[in-house]
Amino acid sequence: MEKKRIVSGMRPTGKLHLGHLHGALLNWKQLQETYTCFYFVADWHALTSEYADTHIILDSRRDMIMDWISIGLDPQVSTFFVQSEIKEHAELHLIFSMITPLPWLERNPTYKEQLRELSQKDLFTYGFLGYPVLQAADILMYKADGVPVGEDQAPHVELTREIARRFNHIFGAEVFPAPDTLLAPTSRLLGIDRRKMSKSYGNAIYLTDSDKEIDQKVAQMITDPQRMKRTDPGDPDVCNVFAFHEIYTGPETAQEIDRECRKAGIGCVECKKRMAEGLKKGLEPIRAKRRELESDPGRVDAIMEAGNQRARSIARDTMEQVRSVVKI
Ligand code: TRP
Ligand code: SF4
């Protein structure tokens, strides 16, 4: 039997951090074993919020693909492509926009939340409201069976299913299957200030950070806020440093830290130092692979080009079908 197909995208709006790694990329990596995967750089989606200053988008495109390969996504196994290089996405978006009822978009919880959160940008645009329509085009173009996303994107996949059903119904043909949402596990790693890790909060640890940057950031991390003095016992369950230990220094060390922390047998300064060592060690293979790729940008460009071609040939087929049932 043929493998099922999944599609997912990421917006190129800057360097990738540990939130991306543990929230999405490691999941993507695992899915490679079971699915035929299409992973793409969602540069048109980035434009919805970065339209006033687009250089970050172009700068991050190649960077993002290098990060993907560095963490173990394999261009021999999965297809990587750039959304704006497949113009068919724009055409399908336009057709979907004709049949998508406005209230479906206006009541989208992710839309409302983003308007609130990104209030420093003017997002009252046509394109931003239509963001999930473009996303539906990305997904349905490849007739995906599943879409791995975080919780915040689940409403968009739901909308994609509704658009697929409506299209099939209106044009009287089963062109698009309705894809499943493959919910990614949420990352337990918070930013250094204990809020969600995000570029816009300035609290992120990046995949490309140097040892020195990692040491500095870890030293600044907020630990158990109840633990004021060295002699106070701490609670690893509420400590973000501990969450990092569990991943980066391994279960044995984490167990020991857990025990010692609870009886004030270890101080936070010492505990952080040990964690930083584990983190640096854990990130080193990623950074090494990344240096190797940086020394050969032509190779990354060739990978992107090959992926674009594979994606484009599927997109062409889908659009032929779409045009034939829409009759335009
Ligand atoms: N909206 C997604 C995000 O912000 C990115 C995205 C664009 C996407 N198109 C997609 C994800 C299609 C999955 C499938 O994270
Ligand atoms: Fe957190 Fe470690 Fe401090 Fe305990 S000792 S509160 S686990 S940093």
Coordinates of C-alpha atoms and ligand atoms in Angstrom, one line a residue:
M1 CA 0.0 0.0 0.0
E2 CA 1.2 3.5 -0.7
K3 CA 2.2 5.6 2.2
K4 CA -0.1 8.3 3.4
R5 CA 0.8 11.8 2.7
I6 CA 1.3 14.7 5.1
V7 CA 1.8 18.4 4.4
S8 CA 3.1 21.0 6.8
G9 CA 4.6 24.5 6.6
M10 CA 6.5 27.0 8.6
R11 CA 6.7 30.7 8.2
P12 CA 10.2 32.1 7.6
T13 CA 10.2 35.0 10.0
G14 CA 13.6 34.5 11.6
K15 CA 15.9 31.9 13.2
L16 CA 14.6 28.7 14.6
H17 CA 14.6 28.1 18.3
L18 CA 14.1 25.3 20.7
G19 CA 10.3 25.9 20.7
H20 CA 10.3 25.1 17.0
L21 CA 12.5 22.1 17.6
H22 CA 10.5 20.5 20.3
G23 CA 7.1 21.8 19.2
A24 CA 7.3 20.8 15.6
L25 CA 10.5 19.7 14.0
L26 CA 11.3 16.6 16.0
N27 CA 7.7 15.5 15.3
W28 CA 8.2 16.2 11.6
K29 CA 11.3 14.1 11.8
Q30 CA 9.5 11.2 13.3
L31 CA 6.7 11.4 10.8
Q32 CA 9.2 10.8 8.0
E33 CA 9.3 7.2 9.0
T34 CA 5.6 6.5 8.4
Y35 CA 4.5 9.1 5.8
T36 CA 5.4 10.7 2.6
C37 CA 6.1 14.2 3.8
F38 CA 5.9 17.6 2.1
Y39 CA 7.4 20.3 4.2
F40 CA 7.5 23.8 2.9
V41 CA 8.6 27.3 3.7
A42 CA 5.4 29.4 4.0
D43 CA 6.8 32.7 2.7
W44 CA 3.5 34.0 1.4
H45 CA 2.0 33.4 4.9
A46 CA 4.9 35.3 6.4
L47 CA 4.0 38.2 4.1
T48 CA 0.6 38.5 5.9
S49 CA 2.4 39.9 9.0
E50 CA 5.8 41.1 7.6
Y51 CA 4.6 42.9 4.5
A52 CA 6.1 46.2 5.5
D53 CA 9.6 44.8 5.8
T54 CA 10.1 41.7 3.7
H55 CA 13.9 41.2 3.8
I56 CA 13.5 38.8 6.8
I57 CA 11.5 36.5 4.7
L58 CA 14.0 36.1 1.9
D59 CA 16.9 35.9 4.4
S60 CA 15.2 33.1 6.4
R61 CA 14.2 30.9 3.5
R62 CA 17.5 29.1 2.9
D63 CA 18.3 29.3 6.7
M64 CA 15.1 27.5 7.5
I65 CA 15.8 24.6 5.2
M66 CA 19.4 24.4 6.6
D67 CA 17.9 24.2 10.1
W68 CA 15.5 21.4 9.0
I69 CA 18.4 19.4 7.5
S70 CA 20.6 20.0 10.6
I71 CA 18.0 18.5 13.0
G72 CA 17.7 15.4 10.9
L73 CA 15.0 16.0 8.3
D74 CA 16.2 14.2 5.3
P75 CA 15.8 15.7 1.8
Q76 CA 16.2 12.2 0.3
V77 CA 13.1 11.1 2.1
S78 CA 10.9 14.2 2.4
T79 CA 10.1 16.9 -0.1
F80 CA 11.1 20.5 0.9
F81 CA 9.8 23.3 -1.1
V82 CA 9.1 27.1 -1.1
Q83 CA 5.4 28.1 -1.2
S84 CA 5.8 31.1 -3.4
E85 CA 7.7 29.1 -6.0
I86 CA 4.6 27.1 -6.7
K87 CA 2.3 29.7 -8.2
E88 CA -0.6 27.2 -8.3
H89 CA -1.1 27.9 -4.6
A90 CA -2.2 31.4 -5.4
E91 CA -4.6 30.2 -8.0
L92 CA -6.2 27.6 -5.7
H93 CA -6.4 30.2 -2.9
L94 CA -8.3 32.5 -5.3
I95 CA -10.8 29.8 -6.2
F96 CA -11.3 28.8 -2.6
S97 CA -11.8 32.5 -1.6
M98 CA -14.8 32.6 -3.9
I99 CA -16.6 29.8 -2.0
T100 CA -15.4 30.5 1.6
P101 CA -18.2 32.2 3.7
L102 CA -16.8 35.2 5.5
P103 CA -18.3 34.2 8.9
W104 CA -16.1 31.0 8.8
L105 CA -13.1 33.3 8.8
E106 CA -14.3 35.9 11.2
R107 CA -15.1 33.5 13.9
N108 CA -11.7 31.7 13.7
P109 CA -10.2 31.7 17.2
T110 CA -6.6 31.9 16.0
Y111 CA -7.4 35.0 13.9
K112 CA -9.0 36.8 16.9
E113 CA -6.1 35.8 19.2
Q114 CA -3.4 37.0 16.8
L115 CA -5.1 40.3 16.2
R116 CA -5.0 40.8 19.9
E117 CA -1.4 39.5 20.4
L118 CA 0.2 41.2 17.5
S119 CA -1.5 44.6 18.1
Q120 CA 1.6 46.5 17.2
K121 CA 1.2 45.5 13.5
D122 CA -1.7 46.5 11.3
L123 CA -3.3 43.1 10.6
F124 CA -6.7 44.3 9.5
T125 CA -6.0 43.3 6.0
Y126 CA -7.8 41.1 3.5
G127 CA -4.8 38.8 3.2
F128 CA -4.6 38.2 7.0
L129 CA -8.3 37.3 7.3
G130 CA -7.8 34.9 4.4
Y131 CA -4.7 33.3 5.9
P132 CA -6.5 30.0 6.5
V133 CA -7.8 30.0 3.0
L134 CA -4.3 30.1 1.7
Q135 CA -3.4 27.4 4.2
A136 CA -6.3 25.2 2.9
A137 CA -4.8 25.6 -0.6
D138 CA -1.4 24.5 0.6
I139 CA -2.8 21.4 2.1
L140 CA -5.4 20.4 -0.4
M141 CA -3.1 21.0 -3.4
Y142 CA -1.2 17.8 -2.3
K143 CA -4.4 16.0 -1.2
A144 CA -2.9 15.5 2.2
D145 CA -4.2 12.7 4.4
G146 CA -2.9 14.5 7.5
V147 CA -1.5 17.8 8.7
P148 CA 0.9 17.9 11.7
V149 CA 0.3 21.2 13.5
G150 CA 0.3 22.6 17.0
E151 CA -2.9 23.3 18.9
D152 CA -3.2 26.9 17.7
Q153 CA -3.3 25.7 14.1
A154 CA -6.0 23.1 14.6
P155 CA -8.9 25.5 13.7
H156 CA -7.2 26.1 10.3
V157 CA -7.1 22.4 9.5
E158 CA -10.8 22.1 10.5
L159 CA -11.5 25.0 8.1
T160 CA -9.5 23.2 5.5
R161 CA -11.8 20.2 5.8
E162 CA -14.9 22.5 5.5
I163 CA -13.5 24.1 2.4
A164 CA -12.7 20.7 0.9
R165 CA -16.3 19.5 1.5
R166 CA -17.8 22.7 0.2
F167 CA -15.7 22.6 -3.0
N168 CA -16.6 19.0 -3.6
H169 CA -20.3 19.7 -3.0
I170 CA -20.5 22.8 -5.1
F171 CA -18.7 21.4 -8.1
G172 CA -20.1 17.9 -7.8
A173 CA -16.8 16.0 -7.8
E174 CA -14.7 14.3 -5.1
V175 CA -11.6 16.3 -5.9
F176 CA -10.3 16.9 -2.4
P177 CA -10.1 14.4 0.5
A178 CA -10.6 15.9 4.0
P179 CA -7.3 15.7 5.9
D180 CA -6.9 14.7 9.6
T181 CA -5.3 17.0 12.1
L182 CA -2.1 15.3 13.6
L183 CA -1.7 17.2 16.8
A184 CA 1.9 17.7 17.7
P185 CA 2.9 17.3 21.3
T186 CA 3.3 20.8 22.9
S187 CA 6.9 21.6 23.9
R188 CA 7.4 21.8 27.6
L189 CA 10.4 24.1 27.2
L190 CA 9.5 27.7 28.0
G191 CA 11.5 30.7 27.2
I192 CA 14.1 32.0 29.6
D193 CA 11.5 34.3 31.3
R194 CA 9.0 31.3 31.7
R195 CA 6.7 32.6 29.0
K196 CA 6.1 30.7 25.8
M197 CA 9.3 30.7 23.8
S198 CA 9.0 33.2 21.0
K199 CA 11.1 35.5 19.0
S200 CA 8.8 38.4 19.7
Y201 CA 9.3 38.0 23.5
G202 CA 13.1 38.0 23.2
N203 CA 13.2 34.9 25.4
A204 CA 14.3 32.2 23.0
I205 CA 17.3 29.9 22.8
Y206 CA 18.2 29.5 19.1
L207 CA 19.5 26.3 17.4
T208 CA 22.4 28.4 16.2
D209 CA 23.3 30.1 19.5
S210 CA 27.0 29.8 20.5
D211 CA 28.2 28.2 23.7
K212 CA 28.7 31.6 25.1
E213 CA 25.1 32.7 24.3
I214 CA 23.7 29.5 25.7
D215 CA 25.7 30.1 29.0
Q216 CA 24.4 33.6 29.3
K217 CA 20.8 32.7 28.5
V218 CA 20.8 29.8 30.9
A219 CA 22.3 31.9 33.6
Q220 CA 19.3 34.3 33.2
M221 CA 16.6 31.7 33.3
I222 CA 13.9 32.1 35.8
T223 CA 13.7 29.0 38.0
D224 CA 11.2 28.1 40.7
P225 CA 9.9 31.6 41.6
Q226 CA 9.1 30.4 45.2
R227 CA 12.8 29.5 45.7
M228 CA 14.2 32.8 47.0
K229 CA 17.3 31.8 48.9
R230 CA 19.9 29.0 48.4
T231 CA 18.6 27.3 51.6
D232 CA 15.0 27.2 50.4
P233 CA 14.0 23.8 48.9
G234 CA 12.8 24.1 45.3
D235 CA 10.1 22.4 43.2
P236 CA 11.4 21.0 40.0
D237 CA 7.9 20.4 38.8
V238 CA 7.4 24.1 38.3
C239 CA 11.0 24.9 37.2
N240 CA 11.8 25.4 33.5
V241 CA 15.4 24.6 34.0
F242 CA 14.3 21.2 35.2
A243 CA 12.3 20.7 32.1
F244 CA 15.5 21.2 30.1
H245 CA 17.3 18.8 32.3
E246 CA 14.8 16.1 31.5
I247 CA 15.6 16.4 27.8
Y248 CA 19.2 17.4 27.7
T249 CA 21.0 15.8 30.6
G250 CA 19.1 12.5 30.7
P251 CA 16.9 10.7 33.2
E252 CA 19.6 9.8 35.7
T253 CA 20.9 13.3 36.2
A254 CA 17.3 14.6 36.2
Q255 CA 16.4 12.2 39.0
E256 CA 19.4 13.3 41.0
I257 CA 18.6 17.0 40.5
D258 CA 15.0 16.4 41.4
R259 CA 16.0 14.8 44.7
E260 CA 18.6 17.4 45.6
C261 CA 16.5 20.4 44.6
R262 CA 13.7 19.3 46.9
K263 CA 16.0 19.3 49.9
A264 CA 18.0 22.4 48.9
G265 CA 21.0 20.1 48.3
I266 CA 21.9 21.8 45.1
G267 CA 21.7 25.5 44.2
C268 CA 20.2 27.0 41.1
V269 CA 23.5 28.3 39.8
E270 CA 25.2 24.9 39.9
C271 CA 22.1 23.2 38.5
K272 CA 22.0 25.6 35.6
K273 CA 25.6 25.1 34.9
R274 CA 25.0 21.3 34.6
M275 CA 22.0 21.9 32.4
A276 CA 23.9 24.3 30.1
E277 CA 26.6 21.6 29.6
G278 CA 24.0 19.1 28.5
L279 CA 22.2 21.6 26.3
K280 CA 25.5 22.6 24.5
K281 CA 26.3 18.9 24.0
G282 CA 22.9 18.2 22.7
L283 CA 22.9 21.0 20.2
E284 CA 26.5 20.5 19.0
P285 CA 25.7 17.9 16.3
I286 CA 23.0 20.2 15.0
R287 CA 25.3 23.1 14.9
A288 CA 28.1 21.0 13.2
K289 CA 25.7 19.9 10.5
R290 CA 24.6 23.4 10.0
R291 CA 28.2 24.7 9.6
E292 CA 28.7 22.0 7.0
L293 CA 25.7 23.2 5.1
E294 CA 26.6 26.8 5.4
S295 CA 29.9 26.1 3.7
D296 CA 28.0 24.8 0.7
P297 CA 25.0 27.0 -0.1
G298 CA 24.7 25.6 -3.6
R299 CA 23.8 22.2 -2.1
V300 CA 20.9 23.7 -0.2
D301 CA 19.7 25.6 -3.2
A302 CA 19.8 22.3 -5.2
I303 CA 17.7 20.6 -2.6
M304 CA 15.2 23.4 -2.7
E305 CA 15.0 23.3 -6.4
A306 CA 14.5 19.6 -6.6
G307 CA 11.7 19.9 -4.0
N308 CA 10.1 22.7 -5.8
Q309 CA 10.0 20.6 -9.0
R310 CA 8.4 17.6 -7.3
A311 CA 5.8 19.8 -5.6
R312 CA 5.1 21.7 -8.8
S313 CA 4.4 18.6 -10.8
I314 CA 1.7 17.5 -8.3
A315 CA 0.3 21.0 -8.1
R316 CA -0.1 21.1 -11.9
D317 CA -2.1 17.9 -11.9
T318 CA -4.3 19.1 -9.1
M319 CA -5.0 22.4 -10.8
E320 CA -5.9 20.7 -14.0
Q321 CA -8.5 18.7 -12.2
V322 CA -9.7 21.9 -10.4
R323 CA -10.0 23.9 -13.6
S324 CA -11.9 21.0 -15.3
V325 CA -14.6 20.8 -12.6
V326 CA -14.8 24.6 -12.1
K327 CA -14.9 24.9 -15.8
I328 CA -12.8 28.0 -15.9
Ligands
TRP1 N1 0.0 28.6 9.6 C1 1.1 27.7 9.9 C2 1.8 28.3 11.1 O1 1.8 29.5 11.3 C3 2.0 27.6 8.7 C4 1.4 27.0 7.6 C5 1.1 27.5 6.4 C6 0.9 25.6 7.5 N2 0.5 26.6 5.5 C7 0.4 25.4 6.2 C8 1.0 24.5 8.4 C9 -0.2 24.2 5.8 C10 0.4 23.3 8.0 C11 -0.2 23.2 6.7 O2 2.4 27.6 11.8
SF4_2 FE1 15.2 24.6 39.2 FE2 17.5 23.4 39.5 FE3 17.0 25.6 40.9 FE4 15.7 23.3 41.4 S1 17.9 23.7 41.6 S2 14.8 25.3 41.3 S3 15.5 22.4 39.4 S4 17.2 25.4 38.7

